[in-house]
PDB file of C-alpha atoms in Angstrom:
ATOM      1  CA  PRO A  15      14.477  63.423  40.419  1.00 51.00           C
ATOM      2  CA  ALA A  16      12.920  60.209  38.942  1.00 54.00           C
ATOM      3  CA  GLU A  17      14.416  56.945  39.872  1.00 56.00           C
ATOM      4  CA  PRO A  18      16.223  55.072  36.904  1.00 59.00           C
ATOM      5  CA  ARG A  19      14.427  52.057  35.552  1.00 57.00           C
ATOM      6  CA  THR A  20      15.869  48.810  35.724  1.00 55.00           C
ATOM      7  CA  SER A  21      16.182  46.752  32.477  1.00 59.00           C
ATOM      8  CA  GLY A  22      14.446  43.337  32.021  1.00 61.00           C
ATOM      9  CA  GLU A  23      17.681  41.507  32.129  1.00 61.00           C
ATOM     10  CA  ALA A  24      18.567  43.117  35.402  1.00 65.00           C
ATOM     11  CA  THR A  25      15.249  42.158  36.833  1.00 66.00           C
ATOM     12  CA  ALA A  26      15.575  38.687  35.774  1.00 62.00           C
ATOM     13  CA  GLU A  27      18.949  38.298  37.408  1.00 63.00           C
ATOM     14  CA  TYR A  28      17.599  39.903  40.704  1.00 62.00           C
ATOM     15  CA  ALA A  29      14.769  37.228  40.598  1.00 63.00           C
ATOM     16  CA  VAL A  30      17.552  34.412  40.183  1.00 58.00           C
ATOM     17  CA  ARG A  31      19.543  35.753  43.038  1.00 61.00           C
ATOM     18  CA  GLN A  32      16.260  35.807  45.094  1.00 61.00           C
ATOM     19  CA  SER A  33      15.268  32.285  44.126  1.00 57.00           C
ATOM     20  CA  SER A  34      18.761  30.783  44.942  1.00 55.00           C
ATOM     21  CA  GLY A  35      18.438  31.480  48.580  1.00 57.00           C
ATOM     22  CA  GLY A  36      16.322  29.908  51.290  1.00 58.00           C
ATOM     23  CA  PRO A  37      15.781  26.315  52.263  1.00 58.00           C
ATOM     24  CA  PRO A  38      17.254  23.591  50.140  1.00 54.00           C
ATOM     25  CA  ARG A  39      13.853  22.569  48.500  1.00 54.00           C
ATOM     26  CA  SER A  40      13.617  26.128  47.139  1.00 52.00           C
ATOM     27  CA  LYS A  41      17.073  26.035  45.626  1.00 50.00           C
ATOM     28  CA  VAL A  42      15.925  23.918  42.794  1.00 47.00           C
ATOM     29  CA  ARG A  43      14.326  27.044  41.359  1.00 54.00           C
ATOM     30  CA  TYR A  44      17.755  28.330  40.706  1.00 52.00           C
ATOM     31  CA  ILE A  45      18.495  25.983  37.868  1.00 53.00           C
ATOM     32  CA  GLU A  46      15.164  26.672  36.236  1.00 56.00           C
ATOM     33  CA  SER A  47      15.625  30.360  36.499  1.00 55.00           C
ATOM     34  CA  LEU A  48      18.852  30.163  34.684  1.00 52.00           C
ATOM     35  CA  TRP A  49      17.182  28.453  31.718  1.00 53.00           C
ATOM     36  CA  THR A  50      14.563  31.003  31.660  1.00 53.00           C
ATOM     37  CA  VAL A  51      16.548  34.270  32.121  1.00 49.00           C
ATOM     38  CA  ARG A  52      17.183  34.503  28.358  1.00 50.00           C
ATOM     39  CA  ARG A  53      13.816  33.584  27.410  1.00 53.00           C
ATOM     40  CA  SER A  54      11.738  35.863  29.411  1.00 51.00           C
ATOM     41  CA  SER A  55      12.561  39.221  31.027  1.00 51.00           C
ATOM     42  CA  ARG A  56      10.226  38.511  33.838  1.00 59.00           C
ATOM     43  CA  LEU A  57       9.590  35.255  35.688  1.00 56.00           C
ATOM     44  CA  SER A  58       6.152  34.203  36.353  1.00 65.00           C
ATOM     45  CA  ARG A  59       4.870  32.724  39.581  1.00 67.00           C
ATOM     46  CA  ALA A  60       4.578  29.233  37.929  1.00 65.00           C
ATOM     47  CA  GLN A  61       8.189  29.331  36.947  1.00 62.00           C
ATOM     48  CA  THR A  62       9.583  30.275  40.305  1.00 64.00           C
ATOM     49  CA  ARG A  63       7.374  27.861  42.457  1.00 70.00           C
ATOM     50  CA  PRO A  64       8.836  24.585  43.900  1.00 71.00           C
ATOM     51  CA  ARG A  65       8.213  21.637  41.722  1.00 75.00           C
ATOM     52  CA  THR A  66       7.878  17.984  42.260  1.00 82.00           C
ATOM     53  CA  PRO A  67      10.526  15.671  40.839  1.00 84.00           C
ATOM     54  CA  PHE A  68       8.286  14.553  38.008  1.00 86.00           C
ATOM     55  CA  GLU A  69       7.413  18.102  37.074  1.00 82.00           C
ATOM     56  CA  ARG A  70      11.115  19.062  36.932  1.00 78.00           C
ATOM     57  CA  HIS A  71      11.815  15.943  34.885  1.00 83.00           C
ATOM     58  CA  CYS A  72       9.179  16.915  32.249  1.00 83.00           C
ATOM     59  CA  ALA A  73      10.502  20.563  32.246  1.00 77.00           C
ATOM     60  CA  MET A  74      13.996  19.317  31.404  1.00 77.00           C
ATOM     61  CA  LEU A  75      12.791  17.029  28.725  1.00 78.00           C
ATOM     62  CA  SER A  76      10.965  20.032  27.129  1.00 77.00           C
ATOM     63  CA  TRP A  77      14.405  21.819  26.953  1.00 72.00           C
ATOM     64  CA  CYS A  78      15.887  19.107  24.994  1.00 72.00           C
ATOM     65  CA  ARG A  79      15.802  19.017  21.273  1.00 66.00           C
ATOM     66  CA  GLN A  80      12.975  16.775  20.049  1.00 66.00           C
ATOM     67  CA  PRO A  81      13.817  14.240  17.496  1.00 65.00           C
ATOM     68  CA  ALA A  82      12.636  14.802  13.876  1.00 64.00           C
ATOM     69  CA  ARG A  83       9.470  12.892  13.024  1.00 65.00           C
ATOM     70  CA  ARG A  84       9.551  10.551  10.032  1.00 64.00           C
ATOM     71  CA  ALA A  85       8.058  12.071   7.010  1.00 64.00           C
ATOM     72  CA  GLU A  86       6.324   8.770   6.017  1.00 73.00           C
ATOM     73  CA  GLU A  87       4.104   6.657   8.028  1.00 78.00           C
ATOM     74  CA  PRO A  88       4.963   3.012   8.359  1.00 81.00           C
ATOM     75  CA  LYS A  89       3.297   0.747   5.767  1.00 85.00           C
ATOM     76  CA  SER A  90       1.203  -2.244   6.608  1.00 88.00           C
ATOM     77  CA  ASP A  91       1.882  -5.784   5.494  1.00 88.00           C
ATOM     78  CA  LEU A  92      -0.961  -5.575   2.957  1.00 90.00           C
ATOM     79  CA  GLN A  93       0.539  -2.515   1.355  1.00 91.00           C
ATOM     80  CA  LEU A  94       4.032  -4.025   1.200  1.00 90.00           C
ATOM     81  CA  LEU A  95       2.557  -7.200  -0.281  1.00 90.00           C
ATOM     82  CA  ARG A  96       0.612  -5.303  -3.000  1.00 89.00           C
ATOM     83  CA  GLU A  97       3.883  -3.424  -3.935  1.00 89.00           C
ATOM     84  CA  HIS A  98       6.127  -6.570  -4.217  1.00 89.00           C
ATOM     85  CA  HIS A  99       3.689  -9.138  -5.417  1.00 90.00           C
ATOM     86  CA  ARG A 100       4.212 -10.475  -8.987  1.00 91.00           C
ATOM     87  CA  PHE A 101       1.852 -12.371 -11.193  1.00 92.00           C
ATOM     88  CA  ILE A 102       4.736 -14.761 -12.296  1.00 90.00           C
ATOM     89  CA  ARG A 103       7.826 -14.373  -9.992  1.00 89.00           C
ATOM     90  CA  GLN A 104      11.109 -14.395 -11.908  1.00 86.00           C
ATOM     91  CA  PRO A 105      14.600 -14.898 -10.486  1.00 84.00           C
ATOM     92  CA  GLU A 106      15.320 -11.259 -10.467  1.00 81.00           C
ATOM     93  CA  ASP A 107      12.349 -10.702  -8.186  1.00 81.00           C
ATOM     94  CA  GLU A 108      14.012 -12.477  -5.300  1.00 81.00           C
ATOM     95  CA  GLU A 109      15.830  -9.488  -3.701  1.00 77.00           C
ATOM     96  CA  GLY A 110      16.503 -11.173  -0.461  1.00 80.00           C
ATOM     97  CA  THR A 111      14.601  -8.408   1.540  1.00 87.00           C
ATOM     98  CA  TRP A 112      11.808  -9.089   4.081  1.00 88.00           C
ATOM     99  CA  GLU A 113       9.219  -7.576   1.691  1.00 89.00           C
ATOM    100  CA  ALA A 114      10.331  -9.916  -1.150  1.00 89.00           C
ATOM    101  CA  ARG A 115      10.254 -13.058   1.201  1.00 90.00           C
ATOM    102  CA  LEU A 116       6.648 -12.034   2.282  1.00 91.00           C
ATOM    103  CA  ALA A 117       5.532 -11.696  -1.298  1.00 91.00           C
ATOM    104  CA  ALA A 118       7.287 -15.086  -2.140  1.00 91.00           C
ATOM    105  CA  ARG A 119       5.488 -16.939   0.746  1.00 91.00           C
ATOM    106  CA  TYR A 120       2.156 -15.581  -0.501  1.00 92.00           C
ATOM    107  CA  TYR A 121       2.848 -16.569  -4.009  1.00 92.00           C
ATOM    108  CA  GLU A 122       3.608 -20.121  -3.016  1.00 92.00           C
ATOM    109  CA  ARG A 123       0.087 -20.484  -1.520  1.00 92.00           C
ATOM    110  CA  LEU A 124      -1.629 -19.650  -4.636  1.00 92.00           C
ATOM    111  CA  PHE A 125      -3.037 -22.120  -7.043  1.00 93.00           C
ATOM    112  CA  ARG A 126      -1.620 -21.415 -10.511  1.00 92.00           C
ATOM    113  CA  GLU A 127      -3.663 -23.796 -12.863  1.00 92.00           C
ATOM    114  CA  TYR A 128      -6.482 -21.583 -13.697  1.00 95.00           C
ATOM    115  CA  VAL A 129      -6.964 -17.793 -13.460  1.00 95.00           C
ATOM    116  CA  ILE A 130      -9.735 -15.703 -12.099  1.00 95.00           C
ATOM    117  CA  CYS A 131     -10.605 -12.890 -14.627  1.00 94.00           C
ATOM    118  CA  ASP A 132     -12.007  -9.310 -14.296  1.00 94.00           C
ATOM    119  CA  LEU A 133     -13.589  -8.479 -17.573  1.00 93.00           C
ATOM    120  CA  ARG A 134     -15.489  -5.334 -16.448  1.00 92.00           C
ATOM    121  CA  GLY A 135     -13.329  -3.186 -18.761  1.00 90.00           C
ATOM    122  CA  TYR A 136     -13.335  -5.511 -21.659  1.00 92.00           C
ATOM    123  CA  ARG A 137     -14.548  -2.828 -24.243  1.00 91.00           C
ATOM    124  CA  LYS A 138     -11.336  -0.724 -23.503  1.00 89.00           C
ATOM    125  CA  GLY A 139      -9.157  -3.757 -23.387  1.00 87.00           C
ATOM    126  CA  GLU A 140      -8.633  -3.543 -19.554  1.00 89.00           C
ATOM    127  CA  ILE A 141      -8.740  -7.218 -18.434  1.00 90.00           C
ATOM    128  CA  GLY A 142      -7.183  -8.306 -15.195  1.00 91.00           C
ATOM    129  CA  LEU A 143      -6.057 -11.890 -14.295  1.00 94.00           C
ATOM    130  CA  ARG A 144      -4.940 -13.283 -11.032  1.00 93.00           C
ATOM    131  CA  TRP A 145      -4.360 -16.773  -9.519  1.00 95.00           C
ATOM    132  CA  ARG A 146      -6.809 -18.638  -7.461  1.00 95.00           C
ATOM    133  CA  THR A 147      -6.748 -18.807  -3.675  1.00 93.00           C
ATOM    134  CA  GLU A 148      -7.414 -21.948  -1.608  1.00 93.00           C
ATOM    135  CA  ALA A 149     -11.111 -20.843  -0.775  1.00 93.00           C
ATOM    136  CA  GLU A 150     -11.794 -20.580  -4.584  1.00 94.00           C
ATOM    137  CA  VAL A 151     -10.306 -23.901  -5.207  1.00 94.00           C
ATOM    138  CA  ARG A 152     -12.441 -25.666  -2.636  1.00 94.00           C
ATOM    139  CA  SER A 153     -15.615 -23.908  -3.929  1.00 94.00           C
ATOM    140  CA  GLY A 154     -14.767 -24.724  -7.595  1.00 94.00           C
ATOM    141  CA  LYS A 155     -14.537 -21.104  -8.717  1.00 94.00           C
ATOM    142  CA  GLY A 156     -12.593 -20.810 -11.847  1.00 93.00           C
ATOM    143  CA  GLN A 157     -12.957 -24.472 -12.789  1.00 93.00           C
ATOM    144  CA  PHE A 158     -16.434 -25.784 -12.210  1.00 94.00           C
ATOM    145  CA  PHE A 159     -17.951 -22.221 -12.140  1.00 95.00           C
ATOM    146  CA  CYS A 160     -17.147 -19.434 -14.598  1.00 95.00           C
ATOM    147  CA  GLY A 161     -13.730 -17.729 -13.891  1.00 94.00           C
ATOM    148  CA  HIS A 162     -15.102 -14.269 -14.347  1.00 95.00           C
ATOM    149  CA  LYS A 163     -15.313 -12.708 -10.823  1.00 93.00           C
ATOM    150  CA  PRO A 164     -19.064 -11.780 -10.737  1.00 92.00           C
ATOM    151  CA  CYS A 165     -20.407 -14.731 -12.819  1.00 93.00           C
ATOM    152  CA  ALA A 166     -21.425 -17.838 -11.326  1.00 92.00           C
ATOM    153  CA  SER A 167     -22.481 -19.830 -14.476  1.00 93.00           C
ATOM    154  CA  LYS A 168     -21.890 -23.544 -14.814  1.00 92.00           C
ATOM    155  CA  GLU A 169     -23.233 -24.063 -18.321  1.00 91.00           C
ATOM    156  CA  GLY A 170     -21.264 -24.015 -21.433  1.00 91.00           C
ATOM    157  CA  LEU A 171     -17.824 -23.842 -19.766  1.00 94.00           C
ATOM    158  CA  ARG A 172     -14.862 -24.044 -21.864  1.00 94.00           C
ATOM    159  CA  SER A 173     -11.014 -23.870 -21.415  1.00 94.00           C
ATOM    160  CA  TYR A 174      -8.929 -21.103 -23.182  1.00 93.00           C
ATOM    161  CA  GLU A 175      -5.258 -20.430 -23.357  1.00 92.00           C
ATOM    162  CA  VAL A 176      -4.761 -16.723 -23.174  1.00 91.00           C
ATOM    163  CA  ASP A 177      -1.511 -14.934 -24.175  1.00 90.00           C
ATOM    164  CA  PHE A 178      -1.575 -12.493 -21.305  1.00 90.00           C
ATOM    165  CA  ARG A 179       0.585  -9.378 -21.745  1.00 90.00           C
ATOM    166  CA  TYR A 180       0.773  -7.152 -18.762  1.00 90.00           C
ATOM    167  CA  SER A 181       2.867  -4.240 -17.197  1.00 88.00           C
ATOM    168  CA  GLU A 182       4.366  -5.035 -13.765  1.00 87.00           C
ATOM    169  CA  ALA A 183       7.200  -3.374 -11.816  1.00 82.00           C
ATOM    170  CA  GLY A 184       7.828  -1.001 -14.739  1.00 83.00           C
ATOM    171  CA  ALA A 185       8.367  -3.726 -17.192  1.00 85.00           C
ATOM    172  CA  SER A 186       6.348  -5.411 -19.909  1.00 89.00           C
ATOM    173  CA  ARG A 187       5.826  -9.151 -19.386  1.00 89.00           C
ATOM    174  CA  ARG A 188       3.882 -11.959 -21.189  1.00 90.00           C
ATOM    175  CA  ALA A 189       2.478 -15.305 -19.842  1.00 91.00           C
ATOM    176  CA  LEU A 190       0.417 -18.238 -21.252  1.00 92.00           C
ATOM    177  CA  VAL A 191      -2.438 -18.883 -18.746  1.00 94.00           C
ATOM    178  CA  LYS A 192      -5.700 -20.939 -18.862  1.00 94.00           C
ATOM    179  CA  ALA A 193      -9.156 -19.670 -17.964  1.00 94.00           C
ATOM    180  CA  ARG A 194     -12.465 -21.451 -17.760  1.00 94.00           C
ATOM    181  CA  LEU A 195     -15.255 -19.117 -19.065  1.00 95.00           C
ATOM    182  CA  CYS A 196     -18.884 -19.450 -20.109  1.00 94.00           C
ATOM    183  CA  GLU A 197     -20.012 -18.411 -23.487  1.00 93.00           C
ATOM    184  CA  ASP A 198     -20.984 -14.763 -22.590  1.00 93.00           C
ATOM    185  CA  CYS A 199     -17.671 -14.093 -20.669  1.00 94.00           C
ATOM    186  CA  ALA A 200     -15.749 -15.743 -23.498  1.00 94.00           C
ATOM    187  CA  TYR A 201     -17.084 -13.139 -25.659  1.00 94.00           C
ATOM    188  CA  LYS A 202     -15.861 -10.444 -23.559  1.00 93.00           C
ATOM    189  CA  LEU A 203     -12.470 -11.971 -23.393  1.00 93.00           C
ATOM    190  CA  HIS A 204     -12.241 -11.955 -27.134  1.00 92.00           C
ATOM    191  CA  TYR A 205     -14.190  -8.737 -27.708  1.00 92.00           C
ATOM    192  CA  ARG A 206     -11.429  -6.737 -29.293  1.00 90.00           C
ATOM    193  CA  ARG A 207     -10.287  -9.345 -31.610  1.00 89.00           C
ATOM    194  CA  LEU A 208     -13.758 -10.019 -32.825  1.00 89.00           C
ATOM    195  CA  ARG A 209     -14.299  -6.313 -33.365  1.00 89.00           C
ATOM    196  CA  LYS A 210     -11.312  -6.054 -35.359  1.00 87.00           C
ATOM    197  CA  ALA A 211     -12.389  -9.021 -37.470  1.00 87.00           C
ATOM    198  CA  GLU A 212     -15.676  -7.179 -38.139  1.00 86.00           C
ATOM    199  CA  ARG A 213     -13.912  -4.058 -39.213  1.00 85.00           C
ATOM    200  CA  ARG A 214     -11.902  -6.090 -41.841  1.00 84.00           C
ATOM    201  CA  GLY A 215     -15.080  -7.344 -43.208  1.00 79.00           C
ATOM    202  CA  ARG A 216     -14.928 -10.747 -41.792  1.00 59.00           C
ATOM    203  CA  ARG A 217     -18.174 -11.268 -39.935  1.00 54.00           C
ATOM    204  CA  PRO A 218     -18.242 -14.593 -38.003  1.00 50.00           C
ATOM    205  CA  GLY A 219     -21.840 -14.296 -37.226  1.00 54.00           C
ATOM    206  CA  ALA A 220     -22.997 -16.822 -34.695  1.00 47.00           C
ATOM    207  CA  ALA A 221     -19.500 -18.017 -34.213  1.00 49.00           C
ATOM    208  CA  ALA A 222     -18.541 -14.750 -32.722  1.00 46.00           C
ATOM    209  CA  ARG A 223     -20.538 -15.497 -29.617  1.00 51.00           C
ATOM    210  CA  SER A 224     -18.804 -18.780 -29.085  1.00 48.00           C
ATOM    211  CA  PRO A 225     -15.120 -18.743 -29.942  1.00 50.00           C
ATOM    212  CA  SER A 226     -13.612 -22.103 -30.269  1.00 46.00           C
ATOM    213  CA  PRO A 227     -10.598 -23.413 -28.138  1.00 43.00           C
ATOM    214  CA  THR A 228      -8.344 -23.225 -31.301  1.00 40.00           C
ATOM    215  CA  ALA A 229      -9.218 -19.658 -31.804  1.00 41.00           C
ATOM    216  CA  ALA A 230      -8.645 -18.861 -28.254  1.00 43.00           C
ATOM    217  CA  GLN A 231      -5.216 -20.376 -28.328  1.00 43.00           C
ATOM    218  CA  ASN A 232      -4.247 -17.921 -31.155  1.00 39.00           C
ATOM    219  CA  VAL A 233      -5.305 -14.726 -29.323  1.00 39.00           C
ATOM    220  CA  SER A 234      -2.529 -12.179 -29.505  1.00 35.00           C
ATOM    221  CA  ASP A 235      -1.729  -9.684 -26.827  1.00 39.00           C
ATOM    222  CA  GLY A 236      -2.753  -6.779 -29.265  1.00 38.00           C
ATOM    223  CA  ASP A 237      -6.236  -8.280 -29.445  1.00 43.00           C
ATOM    224  CA  ALA A 238      -7.046  -8.649 -25.858  1.00 44.00           C
ATOM    225  CA  GLY A 239      -4.812  -5.879 -24.402  1.00 41.00           C
ATOM    226  CA  PRO A 240      -5.391  -6.896 -20.747  1.00 41.00           C
ATOM    227  CA  ARG A 241      -3.622  -5.377 -17.819  1.00 41.00           C
ATOM    228  CA  ALA A 242      -2.591  -7.028 -14.645  1.00 39.00           C
ATOM    229  CA  ARG A 243      -4.394  -6.811 -11.286  1.00 38.00           C
TER     230      ARG A 243
END
């Protein structure tokens, strides 16, 4: 008659008993075999061979439950500064957190007399304003040179007070700021206001290319429609 076949679990238990005997160095295989008896019905040669202390250490660590990884990567200081920076800081912006203190320290280092303008989206009313840095103050950008970012003109500069309405941190805010612009960039700043005047039948003519400081002070937020950057 044919010999009865042994099950995989019985074979594994037999391998455990065999590995538990012998010299003390080979007895360490007994603990490893106990962990693998339920995982595999047959132990491989690599599982039953003697291991060094470091190999046993790595094997035991692999049995431990690995901690869950964080879903989000940590943010850099620049990313946190962009999230918490405010064009004009209000008392409610002082949250007391480390990110708020970082943004407040950067805000204190800015020079808030004249602004630097980004007028590339002036036709759509998308105008960005920001304060000047120390390097720009030293070079005269925004005061002795035109305040538009790509413009370096020094001719025909005038100061304008702009009623700047912008959206920041989910809220709508307004601020009265000063800008130094040349004739062409001043036209871009007041483009929407001048276009509305033309549609109403009032054609300023040559004065449209050079708005006066008085007219600039009366610019409303709906005329310029800028956005913060």
